[in-house]
Amino acid sequence: MTLSKHRLCPAVIPIVLGLVAPILPLGLGVSAVRAAEPNLAGMAHYGNGAAGLSQDQVTSISQFSDVRPTDWAYQALSNLVDRYGCVAGYPGGTFEGHRSLSRYEAAALLNACLDRVSEVTDELRRLMQEFSQELAVIRGRVDGLEAKVGELEASQFSTTTKLDGMAVFVLGANAFGGSAHDLVNQARQNEGGTSFNYDLELNFDTSFSGKDLLRTVLRSGNFADSAFGNGGLNELEVAFQQNCGTVADCGNVVAIDKIFYQFPIGSQWTATVGGRVGQEDMLAVSPSAYPDDTILDVFTYNGAPAAYNHNLGPGGGLWWKSKAWSVSANYVAAVGDVGNPNLGGIGNANSQGTGTVQLAYARENWALAGLYSYVQQNTELPGTTPLAAGDWASTGPGHLNAFALSGYWQPQSSGWFPSISAGWGYNAYDYGQDVPTGSLKDSQSWYVGLQWLKAFSEVNSMGLAFGQPVFATGLSGGQTPNDGNYAFELWYKIQATDHIAVTPAIFYLSRPEGQFTPSGQSFDNLGALVKTTFKF
């Protein structure tokens, strides 16, 4: 086989030239090679190697006694031996790399290597022909994927925004009992029927740098006139977690529930600002392992509904977070979008504002947090008895000092032992002036929440929570209120699919009217519902 019959392989050219060019005698050019006499023995030697392995043909570079790893051409020579097996040595097991190479010897060496490359090429051609059908199928699939990717890119919603949502169906009813017959009859008339309602939430998360977040939340629902709507339970705001306090929960309309922008400042600071942002959106740590989608609203506030009041409106906040410690500070004005200072605005006596500071310590499976909130009068307080909500908001300028201590612990692995979440809140009312005897002075609240993951199944879960919504514990003038009310819920979440869950639940309120229950009489509420949650 002659050299002209071969197409020079790109993989071989640099290797061969790397061996050929540098071994020219120092100071000699190409003309010196042309003038060199042919080495007939070397030509015969490499010629034999072209036809097959001669007795001096090597299969490993280690067979050359005069080639060392420190030699500058070691790797190139190793590639020729290992990949193509077209290098032979001289008698005695030497390569004689410093010896001058004639053009005839170079041609014989190149010819031998090209013979082996030809063999490899023929083998690849045979394999390609043998698997031609499979390669055609793969090529078709790749073309199809490219077409689909192109279609998705052309029709995608946004390159920077992700949409996820949740739709909740609730079918349920209440039963009322006790010796306070007027209260019982009134409750049955207002909310004694069975109702089927929905709540829809759409979250649009946009990021411009990969580290920031612009969140827009749309909400809609129809709980306003439901069994869990504007009756006594909603006035307490301890019934179902969705209530008409959020615009989007009323009247079957879609409205902006939240819109805020969150961005990092350095490696440990995060800032949040929004035209409609919640207090809870600006806290570095939520000190609870009990799920957010509880049955009773009161159990979503870490045992302190006045301090963790989820005030919603224009606001901003900043938090610092290290590996375990965090400090958060934020401010929300519920009517901060109003220009009339007598009705609202930011930073005045009518802002219905909440200023919050939280100090938290969180590890992998437990956390503890202390929180203080300065709550202005007229600010809506969730999860309270009627007396604890009281008329303090209209008794001159003043505020509420709300304190909370909350935490949780959860086992390293799911089992019979549940995660435990607990919290306690204390609230002191400051009216800024003398108030009539019997006015609300202080109140408290607490809760304990237990959750079992993999309850009777690898995918299902179960939860139980009990405690007291905010209830009055002291009145001005030294009077002692009788305002206690206990709340309880039990639920079992059946994960039907990855995106659908069905949760039957029961709940109980021992004394929802608190001190407003007629003396010597009782009034309680037992409810049951089935909640179906669709996540997408």
Short mmCIF file of N, CA, C and O in Angstrom, two decimals, residues 183 231-238 381-393 429 431 440 443 469-472 475 481-485 509 511-517 523:
data_model
loop_
_atom_site.label_atom_id
_atom_site.label_comp_id
_atom_site.label_asym_id
_atom_site.label_seq_id
_atom_site.Cartn_x
_atom_site.Cartn_y
_atom_site.Cartn_z
N LEU A 183 -77.84 32.23 71.28
CA LEU A 183 -76.62 32.17 70.48
C LEU A 183 -76.64 30.97 69.54
O LEU A 183 -76.24 31.07 68.37
N GLY A 231 -70.30 34.96 59.54
CA GLY A 231 -70.96 34.74 60.82
C GLY A 231 -70.01 34.91 61.99
O GLY A 231 -68.94 35.49 61.89
N GLY A 232 -70.36 34.34 63.13
CA GLY A 232 -69.56 34.50 64.34
C GLY A 232 -68.16 33.96 64.18
O GLY A 232 -67.20 34.53 64.71
N LEU A 233 -67.99 32.86 63.43
CA LEU A 233 -66.67 32.28 63.29
C LEU A 233 -65.72 33.22 62.57
O LEU A 233 -64.56 33.38 62.96
N ASN A 234 -66.20 33.87 61.52
CA ASN A 234 -65.31 34.76 60.78
C ASN A 234 -65.00 36.01 61.59
O ASN A 234 -63.94 36.60 61.45
N GLU A 235 -65.93 36.45 62.44
CA GLU A 235 -65.64 37.57 63.31
C GLU A 235 -64.49 37.22 64.25
O GLU A 235 -63.68 38.07 64.62
N LEU A 236 -64.40 35.95 64.64
CA LEU A 236 -63.29 35.49 65.46
C LEU A 236 -62.04 35.25 64.63
O LEU A 236 -60.94 35.26 65.14
N GLU A 237 -62.24 35.02 63.35
CA GLU A 237 -61.16 34.69 62.43
C GLU A 237 -60.37 33.48 62.91
O GLU A 237 -59.15 33.44 62.82
N VAL A 238 -61.07 32.52 63.45
CA VAL A 238 -60.39 31.29 63.85
C VAL A 238 -61.00 30.08 63.16
O VAL A 238 -60.66 28.95 63.46
N LEU A 381 -56.68 42.43 63.92
CA LEU A 381 -56.02 41.36 64.65
C LEU A 381 -56.75 40.05 64.38
O LEU A 381 -57.94 39.93 64.67
N PRO A 382 -56.07 39.06 63.84
CA PRO A 382 -56.71 37.76 63.61
C PRO A 382 -56.70 36.92 64.87
O PRO A 382 -55.94 37.18 65.81
N GLY A 383 -57.55 35.89 64.90
CA GLY A 383 -57.49 34.89 65.96
C GLY A 383 -57.70 35.41 67.35
O GLY A 383 -56.89 35.14 68.25
N THR A 384 -58.77 36.16 67.56
CA THR A 384 -59.05 36.70 68.89
C THR A 384 -60.52 36.45 69.25
O THR A 384 -61.37 36.27 68.38
N THR A 385 -60.80 36.46 70.54
CA THR A 385 -62.18 36.46 70.98
C THR A 385 -62.75 37.87 70.76
O THR A 385 -61.99 38.82 70.57
N PRO A 386 -64.07 38.04 70.79
CA PRO A 386 -64.64 39.38 70.59
C PRO A 386 -64.12 40.40 71.61
O PRO A 386 -63.85 41.54 71.25
N LEU A 387 -63.95 39.99 72.87
CA LEU A 387 -63.46 40.93 73.87
C LEU A 387 -62.01 41.29 73.62
O LEU A 387 -61.60 42.45 73.77
N ALA A 388 -61.18 40.32 73.22
CA ALA A 388 -59.76 40.59 72.98
C ALA A 388 -59.57 41.48 71.77
O ALA A 388 -58.62 42.28 71.72
N ALA A 389 -60.47 41.37 70.77
CA ALA A 389 -60.43 42.30 69.64
C ALA A 389 -60.86 43.67 70.15
O ALA A 389 -60.20 44.68 69.90
N GLY A 390 -61.94 43.67 70.92
CA GLY A 390 -62.38 44.81 71.72
C GLY A 390 -62.58 46.10 70.96
O GLY A 390 -62.52 46.16 69.74
N ASP A 391 -62.86 47.15 71.73
CA ASP A 391 -63.03 48.48 71.15
C ASP A 391 -61.82 49.35 71.47
O ASP A 391 -61.89 50.57 71.43
N TRP A 392 -60.68 48.71 71.81
CA TRP A 392 -59.49 49.48 72.12
C TRP A 392 -59.03 50.33 70.94
O TRP A 392 -58.41 51.37 71.10
N ALA A 393 -59.35 49.87 69.72
CA ALA A 393 -58.88 50.58 68.53
C ALA A 393 -59.49 51.96 68.41
O ALA A 393 -58.91 52.85 67.78
N TYR A 429 -51.88 46.48 76.13
CA TYR A 429 -52.57 47.54 75.41
C TYR A 429 -52.23 48.90 76.03
O TYR A 429 -52.32 49.09 77.24
N TYR A 431 -53.31 52.84 75.57
CA TYR A 431 -54.26 53.72 74.91
C TYR A 431 -53.73 55.15 74.79
O TYR A 431 -54.32 55.99 74.09
N LEU A 440 -59.89 46.78 78.14
CA LEU A 440 -58.92 45.72 77.93
C LEU A 440 -57.51 46.20 78.29
O LEU A 440 -57.05 47.24 77.82
N SER A 443 -53.69 40.57 77.14
CA SER A 443 -54.25 39.32 76.64
C SER A 443 -53.12 38.35 76.35
O SER A 443 -51.95 38.73 76.26
N PRO A 469 -56.96 30.87 71.16
CA PRO A 469 -56.80 32.13 70.44
C PRO A 469 -56.60 33.26 71.45
O PRO A 469 -56.73 33.07 72.67
N VAL A 470 -56.28 34.44 70.96
CA VAL A 470 -56.03 35.58 71.85
C VAL A 470 -57.26 35.82 72.73
O VAL A 470 -58.36 36.03 72.23
N PHE A 471 -57.06 35.76 74.04
CA PHE A 471 -58.16 35.97 74.98
C PHE A 471 -57.71 36.95 76.06
O PHE A 471 -56.53 37.01 76.44
N ALA A 472 -58.65 37.76 76.55
CA ALA A 472 -58.35 38.79 77.53
C ALA A 472 -57.95 38.14 78.86
O ALA A 472 -58.62 37.23 79.34
N LEU A 475 -58.16 43.42 82.80
CA LEU A 475 -58.92 44.62 82.48
C LEU A 475 -58.47 45.76 83.38
O LEU A 475 -57.97 45.53 84.50
N PRO A 481 -61.19 39.11 83.67
CA PRO A 481 -62.15 38.65 82.66
C PRO A 481 -62.32 37.13 82.70
O PRO A 481 -61.49 36.40 83.24
N ASN A 482 -63.42 36.69 82.13
CA ASN A 482 -63.69 35.25 81.97
C ASN A 482 -63.84 35.01 80.47
O ASN A 482 -64.94 34.81 79.96
N ASP A 483 -62.70 35.03 79.77
CA ASP A 483 -62.73 35.12 78.32
C ASP A 483 -62.11 33.91 77.63
O ASP A 483 -61.82 33.95 76.45
N GLY A 484 -61.85 32.84 78.35
CA GLY A 484 -61.15 31.71 77.77
C GLY A 484 -61.94 31.01 76.66
O GLY A 484 -63.16 30.91 76.70
N ASN A 485 -61.23 30.51 75.67
CA ASN A 485 -61.82 29.74 74.58
C ASN A 485 -60.75 28.81 74.03
O ASN A 485 -59.66 29.26 73.68
N LEU A 509 -64.42 24.49 68.73
CA LEU A 509 -64.22 25.71 69.50
C LEU A 509 -65.09 25.60 70.75
O LEU A 509 -66.31 25.49 70.67
N ARG A 511 -65.65 27.77 73.25
CA ARG A 511 -66.37 28.95 73.74
C ARG A 511 -66.06 30.13 72.82
O ARG A 511 -65.40 31.09 73.23
N PRO A 512 -66.48 30.09 71.57
CA PRO A 512 -66.06 31.09 70.59
C PRO A 512 -66.46 32.52 70.93
O PRO A 512 -65.80 33.45 70.46
N GLU A 513 -67.47 32.72 71.73
CA GLU A 513 -67.86 34.08 72.11
C GLU A 513 -67.13 34.56 73.36
O GLU A 513 -67.29 35.71 73.77
N GLY A 514 -66.34 33.70 73.98
CA GLY A 514 -65.58 34.11 75.16
C GLY A 514 -66.44 34.70 76.26
O GLY A 514 -67.49 34.14 76.62
N GLN A 515 -66.03 35.85 76.76
CA GLN A 515 -66.76 36.48 77.87
C GLN A 515 -68.14 36.95 77.47
O GLN A 515 -69.00 37.16 78.33
N PHE A 516 -68.37 37.09 76.17
CA PHE A 516 -69.69 37.53 75.73
C PHE A 516 -70.71 36.40 75.77
O PHE A 516 -71.87 36.61 75.42
N THR A 517 -70.29 35.20 76.15
CA THR A 517 -71.24 34.12 76.39
C THR A 517 -72.02 34.45 77.66
O THR A 517 -71.42 34.82 78.68
N PHE A 523 -71.77 27.74 75.05
CA PHE A 523 -71.97 27.81 73.61
C PHE A 523 -70.69 27.28 72.95
O PHE A 523 -69.60 27.76 73.23
#
